[in-house]
PDB file of C-alpha atoms in Angstrom:
ATOM      1  CA  ASP A   1      62.244 104.974 121.398  1.00 78.00           C
ATOM      2  CA  ASN A   2      59.878 104.804 124.368  1.00 81.00           C
ATOM      3  CA  LEU A   3      61.868 107.381 126.315  1.00 83.00           C
ATOM      4  CA  VAL A   4      61.967 109.765 123.355  1.00 81.00           C
ATOM      5  CA  ARG A   5      58.220 109.432 122.854  1.00 83.00           C
ATOM      6  CA  GLU A   6      57.296 109.772 126.548  1.00 84.00           C
ATOM      7  CA  THR A   7      59.444 112.864 127.130  1.00 86.00           C
ATOM      8  CA  LYS A   8      58.633 114.666 123.872  1.00 85.00           C
ATOM      9  CA  ASN A   9      55.859 116.865 125.304  1.00 87.00           C
ATOM     10  CA  THR A  10      56.899 117.188 128.950  1.00 89.00           C
ATOM     11  CA  TYR A  11      60.685 117.440 128.547  1.00 88.00           C
ATOM     12  CA  PRO A  12      61.378 118.402 124.893  1.00 88.00           C
ATOM     13  CA  GLU A  13      65.056 119.238 125.455  1.00 88.00           C
ATOM     14  CA  LEU A  14      65.688 115.887 127.140  1.00 89.00           C
ATOM     15  CA  SER A  15      63.735 114.142 124.389  1.00 86.00           C
ATOM     16  CA  GLN A  16      65.953 115.693 121.724  1.00 84.00           C
ATOM     17  CA  ARG A  17      69.120 114.697 123.556  1.00 84.00           C
ATOM     18  CA  LEU A  18      67.850 111.131 123.912  1.00 85.00           C
ATOM     19  CA  SER A  19      66.983 111.084 120.218  1.00 83.00           C
ATOM     20  CA  ASN A  20      70.498 112.231 119.303  1.00 78.00           C
ATOM     21  CA  ALA A  21      72.025 109.552 121.530  1.00 81.00           C
ATOM     22  CA  HIS A  22      69.794 106.925 119.929  1.00 81.00           C
ATOM     23  CA  LYS A  23      70.891 107.958 116.416  1.00 76.00           C
ATOM     24  CA  SER A  24      74.527 107.826 117.467  1.00 73.00           C
ATOM     25  CA  ALA A  25      74.018 104.318 118.846  1.00 80.00           C
ATOM     26  CA  GLN A  26      72.428 103.241 115.549  1.00 75.00           C
ATOM     27  CA  ARG A  27      75.345 104.641 113.537  1.00 70.00           C
ATOM     28  CA  PHE A  28      77.857 102.954 115.798  1.00 72.00           C
ATOM     29  CA  ARG A  29      76.024  99.619 115.588  1.00 77.00           C
ATOM     30  CA  THR A  30      75.982  99.735 111.787  1.00 71.00           C
ATOM     31  CA  PHE A  31      79.647 100.705 111.572  1.00 67.00           C
ATOM     32  CA  LEU A  32      80.673  98.074 114.117  1.00 71.00           C
ATOM     33  CA  LYS A  33      78.942  95.370 112.097  1.00 72.00           C
ATOM     34  CA  ASP A  34      81.656  95.603 109.433  1.00 65.00           C
ATOM     35  CA  PHE A  35      84.403  95.013 111.975  1.00 62.00           C
ATOM     36  CA  ILE A  36      82.604  92.134 113.630  1.00 67.00           C
ATOM     37  CA  SER A  37      81.971  90.399 110.299  1.00 67.00           C
ATOM     38  CA  ASP A  38      85.568  90.764 109.149  1.00 66.00           C
ATOM     39  CA  PRO A  39      87.801  92.674 111.595  1.00 63.00           C
ATOM     40  CA  LYS A  40      91.005  92.066 109.618  1.00 67.00           C
ATOM     41  CA  ASP A  41      89.579  93.392 106.366  1.00 72.00           C
ATOM     42  CA  ALA A  42      87.760  96.553 107.493  1.00 74.00           C
ATOM     43  CA  ALA A  43      90.805  98.825 107.588  1.00 79.00           C
ATOM     44  CA  LYS A  44      93.008  96.963 105.095  1.00 85.00           C
ATOM     45  CA  PRO A  45      93.566  98.891 101.832  1.00 90.00           C
ATOM     46  CA  GLY A  46      92.777  97.090  98.635  1.00 91.00           C
ATOM     47  CA  SER A  47      90.647  97.191  95.496  1.00 94.00           C
ATOM     48  CA  TYR A  48      87.078  98.471  95.961  1.00 95.00           C
ATOM     49  CA  SER A  49      84.292  99.618  93.664  1.00 96.00           C
ATOM     50  CA  VAL A  50      84.046 103.372  94.169  1.00 97.00           C
ATOM     51  CA  ARG A  51      80.409 103.476  93.101  1.00 96.00           C
ATOM     52  CA  LYS A  52      79.486 100.724  95.575  1.00 94.00           C
ATOM     53  CA  LEU A  53      81.209 102.626  98.409  1.00 95.00           C
ATOM     54  CA  VAL A  54      79.319 105.816  97.523  1.00 96.00           C
ATOM     55  CA  GLU A  55      76.005 103.963  97.231  1.00 94.00           C
ATOM     56  CA  ASP A  56      76.545 102.280 100.610  1.00 91.00           C
ATOM     57  CA  ALA A  57      77.317 105.613 102.285  1.00 93.00           C
ATOM     58  CA  ILE A  58      74.222 107.226 100.756  1.00 94.00           C
ATOM     59  CA  ASP A  59      72.036 104.275 101.784  1.00 90.00           C
ATOM     60  CA  LEU A  60      73.371 104.462 105.330  1.00 86.00           C
ATOM     61  CA  VAL A  61      72.814 108.197 105.786  1.00 90.00           C
ATOM     62  CA  SER A  62      69.398 107.999 104.069  1.00 89.00           C
ATOM     63  CA  ASP A  63      68.346 105.249 106.460  1.00 83.00           C
ATOM     64  CA  LEU A  64      69.586 106.934 109.618  1.00 80.00           C
ATOM     65  CA  GLN A  65      68.527 110.474 108.654  1.00 86.00           C
ATOM     66  CA  ARG A  66      65.221 109.689 106.933  1.00 83.00           C
ATOM     67  CA  GLN A  67      63.194 111.931 109.231  1.00 83.00           C
ATOM     68  CA  LEU A  68      65.523 114.884 108.701  1.00 86.00           C
ATOM     69  CA  LEU A  69      65.515 114.395 104.922  1.00 88.00           C
ATOM     70  CA  ASP A  70      61.723 114.200 104.756  1.00 86.00           C
ATOM     71  CA  THR A  71      61.079 117.029 107.220  1.00 86.00           C
ATOM     72  CA  HIS A  72      63.315 119.521 105.428  1.00 87.00           C
ATOM     73  CA  GLY A  73      62.803 118.291 101.868  1.00 88.00           C
ATOM     74  CA  ILE A  74      66.504 117.640 101.355  1.00 92.00           C
ATOM     75  CA  ALA A  75      67.616 115.483  98.427  1.00 93.00           C
ATOM     76  CA  ILE A  76      70.762 113.411  98.076  1.00 95.00           C
ATOM     77  CA  GLU A  77      71.610 113.242  94.384  1.00 95.00           C
ATOM     78  CA  PHE A  78      74.008 110.722  92.864  1.00 96.00           C
ATOM     79  CA  PRO A  79      74.012 110.960  89.052  1.00 90.00           C
ATOM     80  CA  GLN A  80      74.789 107.757  87.227  1.00 82.00           C
ATOM     81  CA  SER A  81      78.473 107.541  86.479  1.00 78.00           C
ATOM     82  CA  ALA A  82      81.176 105.155  85.392  1.00 84.00           C
ATOM     83  CA  ASP A  83      82.666 102.849  87.990  1.00 93.00           C
ATOM     84  CA  CYS A  84      86.203 101.696  88.687  1.00 94.00           C
ATOM     85  CA  GLN A  85      88.231  99.921  91.343  1.00 96.00           C
ATOM     86  CA  VAL A  86      90.005 102.368  93.631  1.00 96.00           C
ATOM     87  CA  TYR A  87      92.717 101.887  96.220  1.00 96.00           C
ATOM     88  CA  CYS A  88      91.225 102.395  99.689  1.00 95.00           C
ATOM     89  CA  SER A  89      89.595 100.412 102.500  1.00 92.00           C
ATOM     90  CA  LYS A  90      86.050  99.942 103.741  1.00 89.00           C
ATOM     91  CA  LEU A  91      86.687 102.866 106.079  1.00 90.00           C
ATOM     92  CA  PHE A  92      86.292 105.189 103.095  1.00 94.00           C
ATOM     93  CA  ARG A  93      82.563 104.527 103.220  1.00 91.00           C
ATOM     94  CA  GLN A  94      82.402 105.816 106.784  1.00 89.00           C
ATOM     95  CA  HIS A  95      84.297 108.987 105.884  1.00 93.00           C
ATOM     96  CA  LEU A  96      81.824 109.588 103.048  1.00 95.00           C
ATOM     97  CA  TYR A  97      78.990 109.048 105.512  1.00 92.00           C
ATOM     98  CA  ASN A  98      80.483 111.683 107.830  1.00 91.00           C
ATOM     99  CA  LEU A  99      80.701 114.200 104.964  1.00 95.00           C
ATOM    100  CA  LEU A 100      77.088 113.564 103.969  1.00 96.00           C
ATOM    101  CA  ASP A 101      75.870 113.730 107.560  1.00 92.00           C
ATOM    102  CA  ASN A 102      77.630 117.057 108.089  1.00 91.00           C
ATOM    103  CA  ALA A 103      76.167 118.482 104.863  1.00 93.00           C
ATOM    104  CA  LEU A 104      72.659 117.438 105.931  1.00 93.00           C
ATOM    105  CA  PHE A 105      73.141 119.098 109.314  1.00 89.00           C
ATOM    106  CA  TRP A 106      73.955 122.493 107.782  1.00 89.00           C
ATOM    107  CA  LEU A 107      71.213 122.210 105.159  1.00 91.00           C
ATOM    108  CA  ALA A 108      68.629 121.497 107.864  1.00 88.00           C
ATOM    109  CA  LYS A 109      69.916 124.189 110.223  1.00 83.00           C
ATOM    110  CA  ASN A 110      69.847 126.834 107.500  1.00 80.00           C
ATOM    111  CA  ARG A 111      66.687 125.668 105.763  1.00 70.00           C
ATOM    112  CA  GLY A 112      65.310 129.219 105.566  1.00 56.00           C
ATOM    113  CA  VAL A 113      68.043 130.465 103.227  1.00 53.00           C
ATOM    114  CA  PHE A 114      66.759 128.424 100.282  1.00 51.00           C
ATOM    115  CA  GLY A 115      63.423 130.170  99.797  1.00 50.00           C
ATOM    116  CA  GLU A 116      61.454 127.993  97.386  1.00 50.00           C
ATOM    117  CA  ASP A 117      64.496 125.951  96.376  1.00 62.00           C
ATOM    118  CA  HIS A 118      65.235 122.570  97.867  1.00 78.00           C
ATOM    119  CA  GLY A 119      68.346 121.765  99.815  1.00 89.00           C
ATOM    120  CA  ALA A 120      70.480 119.183  98.050  1.00 93.00           C
ATOM    121  CA  VAL A 121      73.689 117.238  98.454  1.00 96.00           C
ATOM    122  CA  VAL A 122      75.211 116.110  95.166  1.00 96.00           C
ATOM    123  CA  VAL A 123      77.797 113.321  95.026  1.00 97.00           C
ATOM    124  CA  LYS A 124      79.725 112.877  91.789  1.00 96.00           C
ATOM    125  CA  ILE A 125      82.357 110.483  90.485  1.00 96.00           C
ATOM    126  CA  ASP A 126      84.544 111.459  87.573  1.00 94.00           C
ATOM    127  CA  PHE A 127      88.036 110.918  86.218  1.00 92.00           C
ATOM    128  CA  PRO A 128      90.284 113.971  85.779  1.00 89.00           C
ATOM    129  CA  THR A 129      92.495 114.051  82.700  1.00 78.00           C
ATOM    130  CA  TYR A 130      96.110 115.162  82.634  1.00 66.00           C
ATOM    131  CA  SER A 131      98.230 116.520  79.808  1.00 58.00           C
ATOM    132  CA  GLU A 132     101.220 114.338  80.651  1.00 58.00           C
ATOM    133  CA  SER A 133     101.698 111.149  78.663  1.00 53.00           C
ATOM    134  CA  GLY A 134     104.215 108.346  78.817  1.00 51.00           C
ATOM    135  CA  PRO A 135     104.664 104.627  79.361  1.00 51.00           C
ATOM    136  CA  SER A 136     103.489 104.759  82.998  1.00 52.00           C
ATOM    137  CA  THR A 137     100.614 107.241  82.585  1.00 59.00           C
ATOM    138  CA  ASN A 138      98.026 104.512  83.135  1.00 68.00           C
ATOM    139  CA  LEU A 139      99.590 103.782  86.538  1.00 70.00           C
ATOM    140  CA  ASN A 140      98.832 107.347  87.666  1.00 79.00           C
ATOM    141  CA  GLU A 141      95.096 107.327  86.993  1.00 90.00           C
ATOM    142  CA  ARG A 142      92.925 109.042  89.572  1.00 93.00           C
ATOM    143  CA  CYS A 143      89.260 108.905  90.463  1.00 96.00           C
ATOM    144  CA  ARG A 144      87.622 112.075  91.781  1.00 96.00           C
ATOM    145  CA  VAL A 145      84.755 111.963  94.294  1.00 97.00           C
ATOM    146  CA  THR A 146      83.043 115.264  95.143  1.00 97.00           C
ATOM    147  CA  VAL A 147      80.444 115.947  97.828  1.00 97.00           C
ATOM    148  CA  ARG A 148      78.781 119.332  97.301  1.00 97.00           C
ATOM    149  CA  ASP A 149      75.824 120.900  99.116  1.00 95.00           C
ATOM    150  CA  ASN A 150      73.934 124.112  98.373  1.00 92.00           C
ATOM    151  CA  GLY A 151      73.924 125.163 102.011  1.00 89.00           C
ATOM    152  CA  PRO A 152      75.290 128.265 103.729  1.00 88.00           C
ATOM    153  CA  GLY A 153      78.939 127.621 102.910  1.00 91.00           C
ATOM    154  CA  VAL A 154      81.683 129.323 104.895  1.00 90.00           C
ATOM    155  CA  ALA A 155      83.521 132.638 104.733  1.00 92.00           C
ATOM    156  CA  ALA A 156      86.927 132.861 103.031  1.00 94.00           C
ATOM    157  CA  GLU A 157      88.818 133.099 106.332  1.00 93.00           C
ATOM    158  CA  VAL A 158      87.056 129.994 107.686  1.00 91.00           C
ATOM    159  CA  LEU A 159      87.750 128.071 104.452  1.00 93.00           C
ATOM    160  CA  LYS A 160      91.418 129.006 104.697  1.00 93.00           C
ATOM    161  CA  GLU A 161      91.567 127.593 108.218  1.00 91.00           C
ATOM    162  CA  LEU A 162      89.657 124.441 107.271  1.00 91.00           C
ATOM    163  CA  ARG A 163      92.112 123.795 104.429  1.00 92.00           C
ATOM    164  CA  GLU A 164      94.786 123.363 107.087  1.00 91.00           C
ATOM    165  CA  PHE A 165      92.702 120.454 108.471  1.00 88.00           C
ATOM    166  CA  PRO A 166      93.226 121.504 112.097  1.00 84.00           C
ATOM    167  CA  LEU A 167      92.517 119.054 114.894  1.00 82.00           C
ATOM    168  CA  ASN A 168      89.523 119.833 117.117  1.00 71.00           C
ATOM    169  CA  TYR A 169      88.196 122.715 114.966  1.00 69.00           C
ATOM    170  CA  SER A 170      84.415 122.679 114.629  1.00 65.00           C
ATOM    171  CA  ASN A 171      81.645 125.060 113.585  1.00 64.00           C
ATOM    172  CA  ARG A 172      79.208 122.683 115.297  1.00 57.00           C
ATOM    173  CA  ARG A 173      80.618 123.000 118.813  1.00 50.00           C
ATOM    174  CA  GLN A 174      77.274 123.998 120.368  1.00 53.00           C
ATOM    175  CA  GLU A 175      75.583 121.019 118.714  1.00 54.00           C
ATOM    176  CA  GLY A 176      78.157 118.539 119.991  1.00 51.00           C
ATOM    177  CA  GLY A 177      80.592 118.609 117.064  1.00 53.00           C
ATOM    178  CA  SER A 178      83.974 117.116 117.894  1.00 55.00           C
ATOM    179  CA  GLY A 179      86.096 118.818 115.249  1.00 63.00           C
ATOM    180  CA  TYR A 180      87.604 115.462 114.244  1.00 76.00           C
ATOM    181  CA  GLY A 181      85.779 114.802 110.949  1.00 83.00           C
ATOM    182  CA  LEU A 182      87.947 116.602 108.382  1.00 89.00           C
ATOM    183  CA  TRP A 183      91.112 116.030 110.395  1.00 90.00           C
ATOM    184  CA  VAL A 184      90.546 112.261 110.487  1.00 91.00           C
ATOM    185  CA  LEU A 185      89.652 112.254 106.779  1.00 93.00           C
ATOM    186  CA  ARG A 186      92.975 113.950 106.013  1.00 93.00           C
ATOM    187  CA  GLN A 187      94.871 111.431 108.143  1.00 93.00           C
ATOM    188  CA  TYR A 188      93.090 108.588 106.365  1.00 94.00           C
ATOM    189  CA  ALA A 189      93.846 110.092 102.946  1.00 95.00           C
ATOM    190  CA  ASP A 190      97.533 110.301 103.789  1.00 94.00           C
ATOM    191  CA  THR A 191      97.662 106.573 104.577  1.00 92.00           C
ATOM    192  CA  ILE A 192      96.325 105.582 101.126  1.00 93.00           C
ATOM    193  CA  GLY A 193      97.984 108.296  99.020  1.00 93.00           C
ATOM    194  CA  ALA A 194      94.729 110.188  98.415  1.00 95.00           C
ATOM    195  CA  TRP A 195      94.351 113.971  98.142  1.00 95.00           C
ATOM    196  CA  ILE A 196      91.691 116.221  99.732  1.00 95.00           C
ATOM    197  CA  ASP A 197      90.594 119.758  98.862  1.00 95.00           C
ATOM    198  CA  LEU A 198      87.825 122.034 100.099  1.00 96.00           C
ATOM    199  CA  ASP A 199      85.968 124.833  98.342  1.00 97.00           C
ATOM    200  CA  SER A 200      83.099 127.086  99.346  1.00 96.00           C
ATOM    201  CA  SER A 201      81.235 130.296  98.590  1.00 94.00           C
ATOM    202  CA  PRO A 202      79.205 131.917 101.397  1.00 92.00           C
ATOM    203  CA  GLY A 203      75.483 131.440 100.866  1.00 88.00           C
ATOM    204  CA  GLU A 204      76.000 129.177  97.846  1.00 91.00           C
ATOM    205  CA  PHE A 205      77.839 125.898  98.454  1.00 93.00           C
ATOM    206  CA  PHE A 206      80.401 123.846 100.332  1.00 95.00           C
ATOM    207  CA  GLU A 207      82.364 121.149  98.504  1.00 97.00           C
ATOM    208  CA  VAL A 208      84.819 118.429  99.464  1.00 97.00           C
ATOM    209  CA  THR A 209      86.928 116.855  96.706  1.00 97.00           C
ATOM    210  CA  ILE A 210      88.734 113.545  97.182  1.00 97.00           C
ATOM    211  CA  LEU A 211      91.210 112.154  94.658  1.00 96.00           C
ATOM    212  CA  LEU A 212      91.791 108.404  94.955  1.00 96.00           C
ATOM    213  CA  ASP A 213      94.213 106.184  93.099  1.00 95.00           C
ATOM    214  CA  VAL A 214      92.633 103.911  90.516  1.00 95.00           C
ATOM    215  CA  PHE A 215      93.742 100.462  91.652  1.00 94.00           C
ATOM    216  CA  HIS A 216      96.675  98.901  89.788  1.00 92.00           C
ATOM    217  CA  ASP A 217      98.190  95.668  91.003  1.00 87.00           C
ATOM    218  CA  LYS A 218     101.724  96.762  90.055  1.00 84.00           C
ATOM    219  CA  ILE A 219     101.712  99.630  92.565  1.00 85.00           C
ATOM    220  CA  HIS A 220      98.992  98.578  95.024  1.00 86.00           C
ATOM    221  CA  ARG A 221     100.001  94.961  95.481  1.00 74.00           C
ATOM    222  CA  GLN A 222      98.525  93.496  98.668  1.00 62.00           C
ATOM    223  CA  LYS A 223     100.871  93.465 101.635  1.00 57.00           C
ATOM    224  CA  LYS A 224     101.082  90.173 103.489  1.00 55.00           C
ATOM    225  CA  TRP A 225     101.430  89.746 107.210  1.00 49.00           C
ATOM    226  CA  GLY A 226     104.526  88.099 108.538  1.00 52.00           C
ATOM    227  CA  LYS A 227     108.259  88.409 108.178  1.00 50.00           C
ATOM    228  CA  GLY A 228     109.437  90.674 105.419  1.00 48.00           C
ATOM    229  CA  TRP A 229     106.057  92.140 104.390  1.00 42.00           C
TER     230      TRP A 229
END
């Protein structure tokens, strides 16, 4: 904090780089806390409240990006919704955080495109319905989490490439983007049987949709360590 403050006027570029490093350290410290408190449980899939995971991710990004939110008048909206237990791990919260953080970046960078409107990220939870019915229909229930921003979006050719979830592809390369975010999210989704889709319209929105299994003990029974698990 002292270095950022002391270099702000004399070395603004250095000050900004120090500020970015400080934010990264804060994010890492918060994320690491989960592993330190319970290292076995952090990545272990199980039954989790989807609303609690979303709320935790929003609280985390709001805390770490408060200055950006206030400076650019960006809102994170999370309409009240039903809750359920989904099959995932605590890591899902961090992936949600990454999606929110990325949305805030593009909203702030393209603040001028909104005119008098406010930039906003909207997170929704709902439960898609299917026409199929049968004795095991309740075992195939899904919970849908969408993260949608009203930022610049991407062109059709870029969206097509992003839907392939390529490794090391980033539109934030000049700002230090790694290109790992969506790729890692896809890898994570594959491990828990989730499904990811992307949608966008240039100048209007960018949206990430995640379908998670509603937890059922019959099909998501906890695996136990040891012989024969």
